[in-house]
mmCIF file of C-alpha atoms in Angstrom:
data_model
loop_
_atom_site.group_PDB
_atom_site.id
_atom_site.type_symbol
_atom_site.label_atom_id
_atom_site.label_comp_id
_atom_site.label_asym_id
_atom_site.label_seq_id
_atom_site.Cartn_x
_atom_site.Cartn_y
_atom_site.Cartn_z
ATOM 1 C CA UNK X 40 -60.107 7.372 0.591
ATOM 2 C CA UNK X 41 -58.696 4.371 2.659
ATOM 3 C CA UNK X 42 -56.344 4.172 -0.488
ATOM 4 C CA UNK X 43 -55.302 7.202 -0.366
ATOM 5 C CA UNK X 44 -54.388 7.927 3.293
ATOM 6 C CA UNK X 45 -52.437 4.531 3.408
ATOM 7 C CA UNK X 46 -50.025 5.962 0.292
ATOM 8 C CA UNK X 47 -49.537 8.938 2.778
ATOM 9 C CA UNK X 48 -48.834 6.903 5.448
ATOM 10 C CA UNK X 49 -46.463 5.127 3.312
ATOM 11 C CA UNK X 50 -44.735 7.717 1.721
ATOM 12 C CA UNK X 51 -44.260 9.602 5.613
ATOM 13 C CA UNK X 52 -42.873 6.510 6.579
ATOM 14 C CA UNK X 53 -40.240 6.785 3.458
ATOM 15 C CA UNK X 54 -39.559 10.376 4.084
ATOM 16 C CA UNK X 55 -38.402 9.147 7.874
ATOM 17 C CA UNK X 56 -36.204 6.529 6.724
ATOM 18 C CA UNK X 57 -34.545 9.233 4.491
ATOM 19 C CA UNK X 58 -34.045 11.502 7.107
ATOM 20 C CA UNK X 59 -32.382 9.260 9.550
ATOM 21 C CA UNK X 60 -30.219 7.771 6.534
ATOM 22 C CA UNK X 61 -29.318 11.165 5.621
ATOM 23 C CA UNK X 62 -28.443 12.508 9.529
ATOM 24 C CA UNK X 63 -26.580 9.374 9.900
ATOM 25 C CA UNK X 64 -24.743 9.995 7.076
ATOM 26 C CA UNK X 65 -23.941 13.847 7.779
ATOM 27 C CA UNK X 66 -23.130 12.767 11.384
ATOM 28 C CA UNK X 67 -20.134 10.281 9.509
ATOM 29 C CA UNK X 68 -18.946 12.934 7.771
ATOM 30 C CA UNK X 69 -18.553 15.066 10.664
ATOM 31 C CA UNK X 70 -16.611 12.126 12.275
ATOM 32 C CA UNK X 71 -14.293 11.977 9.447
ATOM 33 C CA UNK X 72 -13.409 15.327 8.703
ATOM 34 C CA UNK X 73 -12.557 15.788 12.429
ATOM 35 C CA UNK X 74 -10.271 13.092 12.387
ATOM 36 C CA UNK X 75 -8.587 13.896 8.984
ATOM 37 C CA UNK X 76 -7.894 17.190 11.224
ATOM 38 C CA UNK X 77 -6.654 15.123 14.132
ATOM 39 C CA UNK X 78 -4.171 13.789 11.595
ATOM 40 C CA UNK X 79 -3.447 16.931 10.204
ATOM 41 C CA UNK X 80 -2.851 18.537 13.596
ATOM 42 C CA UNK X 81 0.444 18.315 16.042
ATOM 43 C CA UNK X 82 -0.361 18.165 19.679
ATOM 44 C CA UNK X 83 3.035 19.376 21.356
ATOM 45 C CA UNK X 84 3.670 17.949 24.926
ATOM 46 C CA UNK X 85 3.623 20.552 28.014
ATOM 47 C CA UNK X 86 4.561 20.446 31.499
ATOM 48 C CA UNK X 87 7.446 17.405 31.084
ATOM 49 C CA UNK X 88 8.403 18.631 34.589
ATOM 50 C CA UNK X 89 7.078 21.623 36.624
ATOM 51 C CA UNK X 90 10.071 24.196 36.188
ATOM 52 C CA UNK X 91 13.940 24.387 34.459
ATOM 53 C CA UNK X 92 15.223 22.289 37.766
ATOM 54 C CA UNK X 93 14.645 19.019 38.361
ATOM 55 C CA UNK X 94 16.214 19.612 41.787
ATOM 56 C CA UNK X 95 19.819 21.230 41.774
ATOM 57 C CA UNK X 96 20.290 19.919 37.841
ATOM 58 C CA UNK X 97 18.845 20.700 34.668
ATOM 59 C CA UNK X 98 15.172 19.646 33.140
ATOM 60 C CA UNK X 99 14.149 19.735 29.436
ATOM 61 C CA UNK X 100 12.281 22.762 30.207
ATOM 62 C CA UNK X 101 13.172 26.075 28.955
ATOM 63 C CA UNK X 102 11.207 30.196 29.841
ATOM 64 C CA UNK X 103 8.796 30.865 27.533
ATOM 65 C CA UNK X 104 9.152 34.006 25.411
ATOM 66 C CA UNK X 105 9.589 37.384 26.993
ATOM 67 C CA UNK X 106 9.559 35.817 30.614
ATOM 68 C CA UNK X 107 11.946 35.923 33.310
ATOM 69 C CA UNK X 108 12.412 33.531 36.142
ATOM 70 C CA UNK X 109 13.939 34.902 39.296
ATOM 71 C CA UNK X 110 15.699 31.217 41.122
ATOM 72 C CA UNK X 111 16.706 31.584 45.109
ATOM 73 C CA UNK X 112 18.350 28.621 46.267
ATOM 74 C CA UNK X 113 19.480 27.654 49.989
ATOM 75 C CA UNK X 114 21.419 24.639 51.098
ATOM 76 C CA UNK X 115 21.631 24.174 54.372
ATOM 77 C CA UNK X 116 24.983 22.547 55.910
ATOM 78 C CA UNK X 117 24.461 18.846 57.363
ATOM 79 C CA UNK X 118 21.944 17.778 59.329
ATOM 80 C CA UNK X 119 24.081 15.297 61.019
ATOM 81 C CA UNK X 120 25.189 18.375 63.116
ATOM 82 C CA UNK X 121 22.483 17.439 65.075
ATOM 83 C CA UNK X 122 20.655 20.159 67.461
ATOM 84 C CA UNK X 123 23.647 22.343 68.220
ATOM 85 C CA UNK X 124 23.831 23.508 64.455
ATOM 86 C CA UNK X 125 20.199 22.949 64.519
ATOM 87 C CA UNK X 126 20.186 19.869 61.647
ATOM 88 C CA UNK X 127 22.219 21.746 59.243
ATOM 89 C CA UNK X 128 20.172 25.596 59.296
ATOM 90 C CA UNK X 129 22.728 27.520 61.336
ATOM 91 C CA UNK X 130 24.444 27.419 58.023
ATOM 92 C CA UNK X 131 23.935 27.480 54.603
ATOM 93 C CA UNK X 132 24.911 28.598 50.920
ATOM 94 C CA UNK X 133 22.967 30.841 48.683
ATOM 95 C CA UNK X 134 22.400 31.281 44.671
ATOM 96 C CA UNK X 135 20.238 33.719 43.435
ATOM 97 C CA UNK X 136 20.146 33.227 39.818
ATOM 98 C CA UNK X 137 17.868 35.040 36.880
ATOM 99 C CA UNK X 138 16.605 32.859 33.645
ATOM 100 C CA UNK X 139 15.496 35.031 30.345
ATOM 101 C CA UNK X 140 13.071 33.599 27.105
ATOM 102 C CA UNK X 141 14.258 35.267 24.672
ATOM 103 C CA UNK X 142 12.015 32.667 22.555
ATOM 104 C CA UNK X 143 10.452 29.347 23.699
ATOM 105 C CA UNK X 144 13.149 27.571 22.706
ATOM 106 C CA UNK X 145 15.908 30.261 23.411
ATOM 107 C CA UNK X 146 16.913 30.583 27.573
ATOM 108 C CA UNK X 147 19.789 32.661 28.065
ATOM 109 C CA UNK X 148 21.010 32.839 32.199
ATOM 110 C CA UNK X 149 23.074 34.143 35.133
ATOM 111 C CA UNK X 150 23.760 33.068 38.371
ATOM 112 C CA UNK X 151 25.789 33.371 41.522
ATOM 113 C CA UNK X 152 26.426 31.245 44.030
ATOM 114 C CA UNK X 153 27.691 32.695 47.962
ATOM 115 C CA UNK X 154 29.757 29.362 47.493
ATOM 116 C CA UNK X 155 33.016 30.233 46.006
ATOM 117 C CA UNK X 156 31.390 33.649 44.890
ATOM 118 C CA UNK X 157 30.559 31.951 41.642
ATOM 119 C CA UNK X 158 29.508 33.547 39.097
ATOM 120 C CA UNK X 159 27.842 31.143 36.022
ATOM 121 C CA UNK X 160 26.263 31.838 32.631
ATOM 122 C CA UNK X 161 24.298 29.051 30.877
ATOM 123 C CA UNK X 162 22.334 29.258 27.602
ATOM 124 C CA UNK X 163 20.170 26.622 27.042
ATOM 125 C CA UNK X 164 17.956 25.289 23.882
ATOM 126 C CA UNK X 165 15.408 23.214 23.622
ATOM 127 C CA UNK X 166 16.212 21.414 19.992
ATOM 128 C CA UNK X 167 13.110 18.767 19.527
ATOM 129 C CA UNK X 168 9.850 18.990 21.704
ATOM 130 C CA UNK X 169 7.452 16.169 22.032
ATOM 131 C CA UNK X 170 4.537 15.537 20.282
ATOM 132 C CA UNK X 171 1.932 13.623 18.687
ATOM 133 C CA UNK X 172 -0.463 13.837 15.516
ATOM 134 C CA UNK X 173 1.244 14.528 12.147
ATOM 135 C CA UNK X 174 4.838 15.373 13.348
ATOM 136 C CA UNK X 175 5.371 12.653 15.924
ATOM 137 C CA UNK X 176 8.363 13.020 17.916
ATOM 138 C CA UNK X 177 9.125 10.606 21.005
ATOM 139 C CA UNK X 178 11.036 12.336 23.272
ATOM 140 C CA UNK X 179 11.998 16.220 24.155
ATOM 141 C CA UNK X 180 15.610 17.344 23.641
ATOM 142 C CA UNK X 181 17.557 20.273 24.847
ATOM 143 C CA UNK X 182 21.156 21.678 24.793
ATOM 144 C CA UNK X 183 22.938 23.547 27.854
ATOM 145 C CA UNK X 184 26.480 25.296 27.921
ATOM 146 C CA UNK X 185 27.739 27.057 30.271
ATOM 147 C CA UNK X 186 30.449 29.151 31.615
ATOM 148 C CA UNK X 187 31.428 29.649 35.340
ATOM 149 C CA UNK X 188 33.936 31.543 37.053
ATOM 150 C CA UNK X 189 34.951 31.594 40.889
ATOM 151 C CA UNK X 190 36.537 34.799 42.310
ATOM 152 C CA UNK X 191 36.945 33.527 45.929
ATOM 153 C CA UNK X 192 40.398 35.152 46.972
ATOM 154 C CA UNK X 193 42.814 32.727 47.896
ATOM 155 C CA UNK X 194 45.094 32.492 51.140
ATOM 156 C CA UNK X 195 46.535 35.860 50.464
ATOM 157 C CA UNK X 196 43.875 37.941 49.650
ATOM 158 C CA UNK X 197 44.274 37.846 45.924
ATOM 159 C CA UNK X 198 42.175 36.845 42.745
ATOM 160 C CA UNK X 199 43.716 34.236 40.912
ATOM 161 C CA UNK X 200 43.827 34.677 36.994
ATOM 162 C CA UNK X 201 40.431 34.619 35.200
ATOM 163 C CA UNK X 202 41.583 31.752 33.124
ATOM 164 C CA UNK X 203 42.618 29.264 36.444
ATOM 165 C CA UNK X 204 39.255 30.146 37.928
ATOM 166 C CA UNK X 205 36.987 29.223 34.729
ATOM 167 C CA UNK X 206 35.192 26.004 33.689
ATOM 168 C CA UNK X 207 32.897 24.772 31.612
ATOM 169 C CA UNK X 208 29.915 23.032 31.038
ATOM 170 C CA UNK X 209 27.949 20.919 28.212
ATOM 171 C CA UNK X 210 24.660 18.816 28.735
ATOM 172 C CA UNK X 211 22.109 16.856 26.692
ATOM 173 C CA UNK X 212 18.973 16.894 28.351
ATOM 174 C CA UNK X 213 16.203 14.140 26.704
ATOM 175 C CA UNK X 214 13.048 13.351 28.522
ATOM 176 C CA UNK X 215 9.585 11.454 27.343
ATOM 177 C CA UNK X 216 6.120 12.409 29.435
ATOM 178 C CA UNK X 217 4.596 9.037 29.629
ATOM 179 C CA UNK X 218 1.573 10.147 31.457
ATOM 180 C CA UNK X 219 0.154 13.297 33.374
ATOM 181 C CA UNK X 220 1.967 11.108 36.245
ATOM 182 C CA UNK X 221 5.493 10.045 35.003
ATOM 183 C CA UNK X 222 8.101 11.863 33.083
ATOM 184 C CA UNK X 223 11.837 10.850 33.116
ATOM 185 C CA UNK X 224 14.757 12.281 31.728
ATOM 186 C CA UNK X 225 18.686 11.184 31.047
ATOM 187 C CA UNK X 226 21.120 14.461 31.301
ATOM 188 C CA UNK X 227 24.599 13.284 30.776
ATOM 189 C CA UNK X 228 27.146 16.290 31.557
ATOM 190 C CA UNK X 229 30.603 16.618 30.890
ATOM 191 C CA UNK X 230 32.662 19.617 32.848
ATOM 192 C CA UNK X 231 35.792 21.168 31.614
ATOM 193 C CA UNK X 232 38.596 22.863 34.111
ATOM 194 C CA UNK X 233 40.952 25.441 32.856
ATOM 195 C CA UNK X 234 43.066 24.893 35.873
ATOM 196 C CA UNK X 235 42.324 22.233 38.334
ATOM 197 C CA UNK X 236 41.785 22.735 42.235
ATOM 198 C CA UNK X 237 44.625 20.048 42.583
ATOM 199 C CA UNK X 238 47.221 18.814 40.828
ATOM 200 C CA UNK X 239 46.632 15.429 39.095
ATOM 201 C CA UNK X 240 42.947 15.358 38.768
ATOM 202 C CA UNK X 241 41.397 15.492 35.470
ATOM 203 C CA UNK X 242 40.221 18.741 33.871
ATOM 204 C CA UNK X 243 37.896 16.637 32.146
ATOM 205 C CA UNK X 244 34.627 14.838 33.948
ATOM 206 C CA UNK X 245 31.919 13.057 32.869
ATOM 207 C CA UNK X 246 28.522 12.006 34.135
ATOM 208 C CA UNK X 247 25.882 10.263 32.608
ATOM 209 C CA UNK X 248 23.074 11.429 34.947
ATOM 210 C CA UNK X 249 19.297 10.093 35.216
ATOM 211 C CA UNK X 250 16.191 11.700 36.780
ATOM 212 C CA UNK X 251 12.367 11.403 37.226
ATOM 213 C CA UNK X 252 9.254 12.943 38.333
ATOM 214 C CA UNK X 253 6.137 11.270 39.643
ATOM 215 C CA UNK X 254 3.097 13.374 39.884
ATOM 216 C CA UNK X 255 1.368 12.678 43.384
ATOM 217 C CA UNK X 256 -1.034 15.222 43.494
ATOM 218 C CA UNK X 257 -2.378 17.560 41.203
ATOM 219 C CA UNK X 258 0.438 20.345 42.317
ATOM 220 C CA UNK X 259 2.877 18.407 43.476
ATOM 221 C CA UNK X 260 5.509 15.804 42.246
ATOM 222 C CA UNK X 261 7.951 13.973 43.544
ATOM 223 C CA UNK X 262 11.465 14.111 42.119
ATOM 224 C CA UNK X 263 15.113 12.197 42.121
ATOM 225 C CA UNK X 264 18.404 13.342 40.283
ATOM 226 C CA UNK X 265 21.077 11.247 39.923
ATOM 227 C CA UNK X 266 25.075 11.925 38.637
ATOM 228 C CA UNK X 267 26.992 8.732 39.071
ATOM 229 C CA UNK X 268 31.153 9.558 39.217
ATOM 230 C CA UNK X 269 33.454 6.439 38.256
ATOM 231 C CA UNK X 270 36.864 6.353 39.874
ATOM 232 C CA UNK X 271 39.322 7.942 37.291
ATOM 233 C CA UNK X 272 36.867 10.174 36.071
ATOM 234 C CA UNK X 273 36.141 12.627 38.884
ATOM 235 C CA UNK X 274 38.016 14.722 41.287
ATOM 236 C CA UNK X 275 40.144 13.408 44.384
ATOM 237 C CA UNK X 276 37.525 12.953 47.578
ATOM 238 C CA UNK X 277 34.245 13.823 45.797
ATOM 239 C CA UNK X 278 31.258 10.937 45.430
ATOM 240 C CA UNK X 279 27.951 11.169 43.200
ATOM 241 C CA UNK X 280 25.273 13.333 44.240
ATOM 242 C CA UNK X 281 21.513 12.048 44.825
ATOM 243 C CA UNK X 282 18.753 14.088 45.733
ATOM 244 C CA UNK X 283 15.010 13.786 46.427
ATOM 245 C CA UNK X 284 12.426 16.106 46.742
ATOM 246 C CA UNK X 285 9.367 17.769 46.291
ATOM 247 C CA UNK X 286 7.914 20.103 43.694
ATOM 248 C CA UNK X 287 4.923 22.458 45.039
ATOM 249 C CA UNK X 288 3.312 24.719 42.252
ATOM 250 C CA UNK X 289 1.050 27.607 43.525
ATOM 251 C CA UNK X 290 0.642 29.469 40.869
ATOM 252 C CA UNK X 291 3.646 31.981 39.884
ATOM 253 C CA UNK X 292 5.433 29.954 42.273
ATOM 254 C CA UNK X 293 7.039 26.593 42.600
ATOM 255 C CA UNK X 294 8.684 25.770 45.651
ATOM 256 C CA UNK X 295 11.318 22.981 45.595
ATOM 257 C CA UNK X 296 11.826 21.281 48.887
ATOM 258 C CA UNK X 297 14.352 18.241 49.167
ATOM 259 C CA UNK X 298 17.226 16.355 50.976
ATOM 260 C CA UNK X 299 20.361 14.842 49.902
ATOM 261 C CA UNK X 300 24.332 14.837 49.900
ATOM 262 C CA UNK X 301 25.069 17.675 46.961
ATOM 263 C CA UNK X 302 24.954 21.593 48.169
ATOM 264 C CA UNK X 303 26.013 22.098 44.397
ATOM 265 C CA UNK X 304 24.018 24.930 43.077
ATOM 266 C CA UNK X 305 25.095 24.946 39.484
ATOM 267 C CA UNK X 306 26.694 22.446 37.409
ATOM 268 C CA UNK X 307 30.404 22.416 38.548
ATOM 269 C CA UNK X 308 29.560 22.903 41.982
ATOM 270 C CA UNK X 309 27.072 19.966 41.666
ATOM 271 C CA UNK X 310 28.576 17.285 39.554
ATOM 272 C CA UNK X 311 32.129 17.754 41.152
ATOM 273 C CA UNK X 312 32.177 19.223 44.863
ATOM 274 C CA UNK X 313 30.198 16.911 46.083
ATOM 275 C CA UNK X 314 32.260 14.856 49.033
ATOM 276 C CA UNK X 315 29.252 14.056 51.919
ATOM 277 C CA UNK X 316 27.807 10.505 51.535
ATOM 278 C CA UNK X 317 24.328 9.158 52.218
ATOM 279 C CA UNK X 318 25.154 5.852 53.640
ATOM 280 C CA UNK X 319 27.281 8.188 56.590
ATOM 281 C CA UNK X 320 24.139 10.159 57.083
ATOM 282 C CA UNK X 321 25.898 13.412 55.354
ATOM 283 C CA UNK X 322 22.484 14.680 53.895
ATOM 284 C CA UNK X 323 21.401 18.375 53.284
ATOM 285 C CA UNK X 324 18.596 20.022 53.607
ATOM 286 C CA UNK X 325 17.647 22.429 50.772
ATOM 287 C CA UNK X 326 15.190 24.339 49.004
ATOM 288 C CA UNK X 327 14.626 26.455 45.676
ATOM 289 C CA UNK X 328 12.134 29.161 45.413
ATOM 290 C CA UNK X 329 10.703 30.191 41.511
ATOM 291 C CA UNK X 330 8.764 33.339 40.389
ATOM 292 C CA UNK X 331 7.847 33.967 36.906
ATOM 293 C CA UNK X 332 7.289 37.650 35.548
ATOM 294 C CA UNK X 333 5.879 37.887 32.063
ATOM 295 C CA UNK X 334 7.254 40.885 30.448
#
């Protein structure tokens, strides 16, 4: 009898050691199937920067399908005007401008600006997004061109041709998301004038601009844009614009708040009207305003 309940003992024992081998085993498998899906799977990267704007130029980002984006922007004139033109809000200029998905990838846009009555329509595509797992790609790419066209009358009440009035605009827009903090992005823009505003400058201008975004608090980042001009390659009087600011997201909104020398509100404006100069205390005070409506 004592024989007999130490084989069952024994063979309990066994039948334990099975078990455990055999969950261990199962639990291995599990482990490896999920990461031979891992592999299989590609994780694209979202939310490189909060909205289309990294301030008054371009981001990577694009409108997702079927959405559009309603943009108000304000510049205020300089605060250097001290109290009497109450730091730069007795005056300022205006762009209300409307931003379609037509996919996630496809943004087609139009704008205009109180400044110059400006009128501008970009189309912008994002070309590579990035990612991780199978398909690993580095960095996020898009394409932007654009047309504008200015029908301020001149001195005699008349609108110049369409043709003096037009330019145009190309940019390359690649960013990398390093963290859920940092994201930074090189935009390099070149502008094209039919007709130039004076005689001798060039019709063509290039700018190899930078930019970044630091994430300071769960809805809000700080951001910096900058377009450096090189002498030769920019129009008479006019410096590089550099901007600061913040990003606020509630919700449908984002609210843009930030200083610097550019009242530019699209790319011409921007990259080559800028003439007020930081180190003279020439600064602006501006802000954009987004809602997104799904439709």
């Amino acid at each position: 009898m004592k024989t007999l309940s130490l084989g069952c003992l024994v063979l309990w024992i066994g039948s334990l050691i099975s078990l455990s081998g055999q969950t261990t085993s199962v639990e291995q498998l599990i482990k490896e199937e999920e990461a031979q899906d891992d592999a299989l799977r590609t994780d694209l990267t979202v939310g490189t920067f909060e909205s289309s704007r990294l301030i008054a130029g371009r981001s990577v980002e694009t409108s997702k399908k079927r959405s559009l984006d309603l943009r108000i922007s304000h510049r205020f004139s300089r605060i250097d005007g001290g109290l009497y033109e109450f730091f730069g809000l007795d005056n300022a200029s205006v762009k209300v401008g409307l931003d379609y998905g037509i996919t996630d990838r496809l943004t087609v846009g139009f704008g205009r600006s109180s400044w110059d009555k400006e009128y501008d329509f970009p189309v912008t595509y994002r070309i590579l997004r990035q990612s991780t797992g199978r398909h690993t790609m580095p960095v996020s790419v898009t394409v932007m061109g654009g047309w504008m066209i200015r029908t301020l009358k001149d001195p005699e009440g008349d609108i110049p041709p369409l043709g003096d009035m037009s330019s145009t605009a190309l940019q390359l827009l690649i960013a990398r998301k390093f963290s859920n903090i940092i994201s930074a992005q090189i935009m390099p823009i070149w502008i094209h004038y039919v007709k130039t505003p004076q005689e001798g400058d060039p019709n063509d201008i290039f700018s190899p601009g930078v930019g970044g975004s630091i994430r300071i608090f769960k809805r809000v980042r700080f951001n910096a844009e900058y377009y450096p001009l090189f002498s030769g390659d920019k129009l008479g009087g006019t410096v590089s614009p550099f901007s600061v600011g913040f990003d606020i997201q509630t919700g449908g909104h984002v609210f843009q708040l930030f200083i610097g020398n550019a009242t530019g509100t699209n790319e011409r404006l921007l990259v080559t009207q800028t003439t007020d100069r930081w180190d003279k205390g020439q600064l602006h005070v501006g802000f954009n305003i987004l809602r997104v409506f799904p439709l």
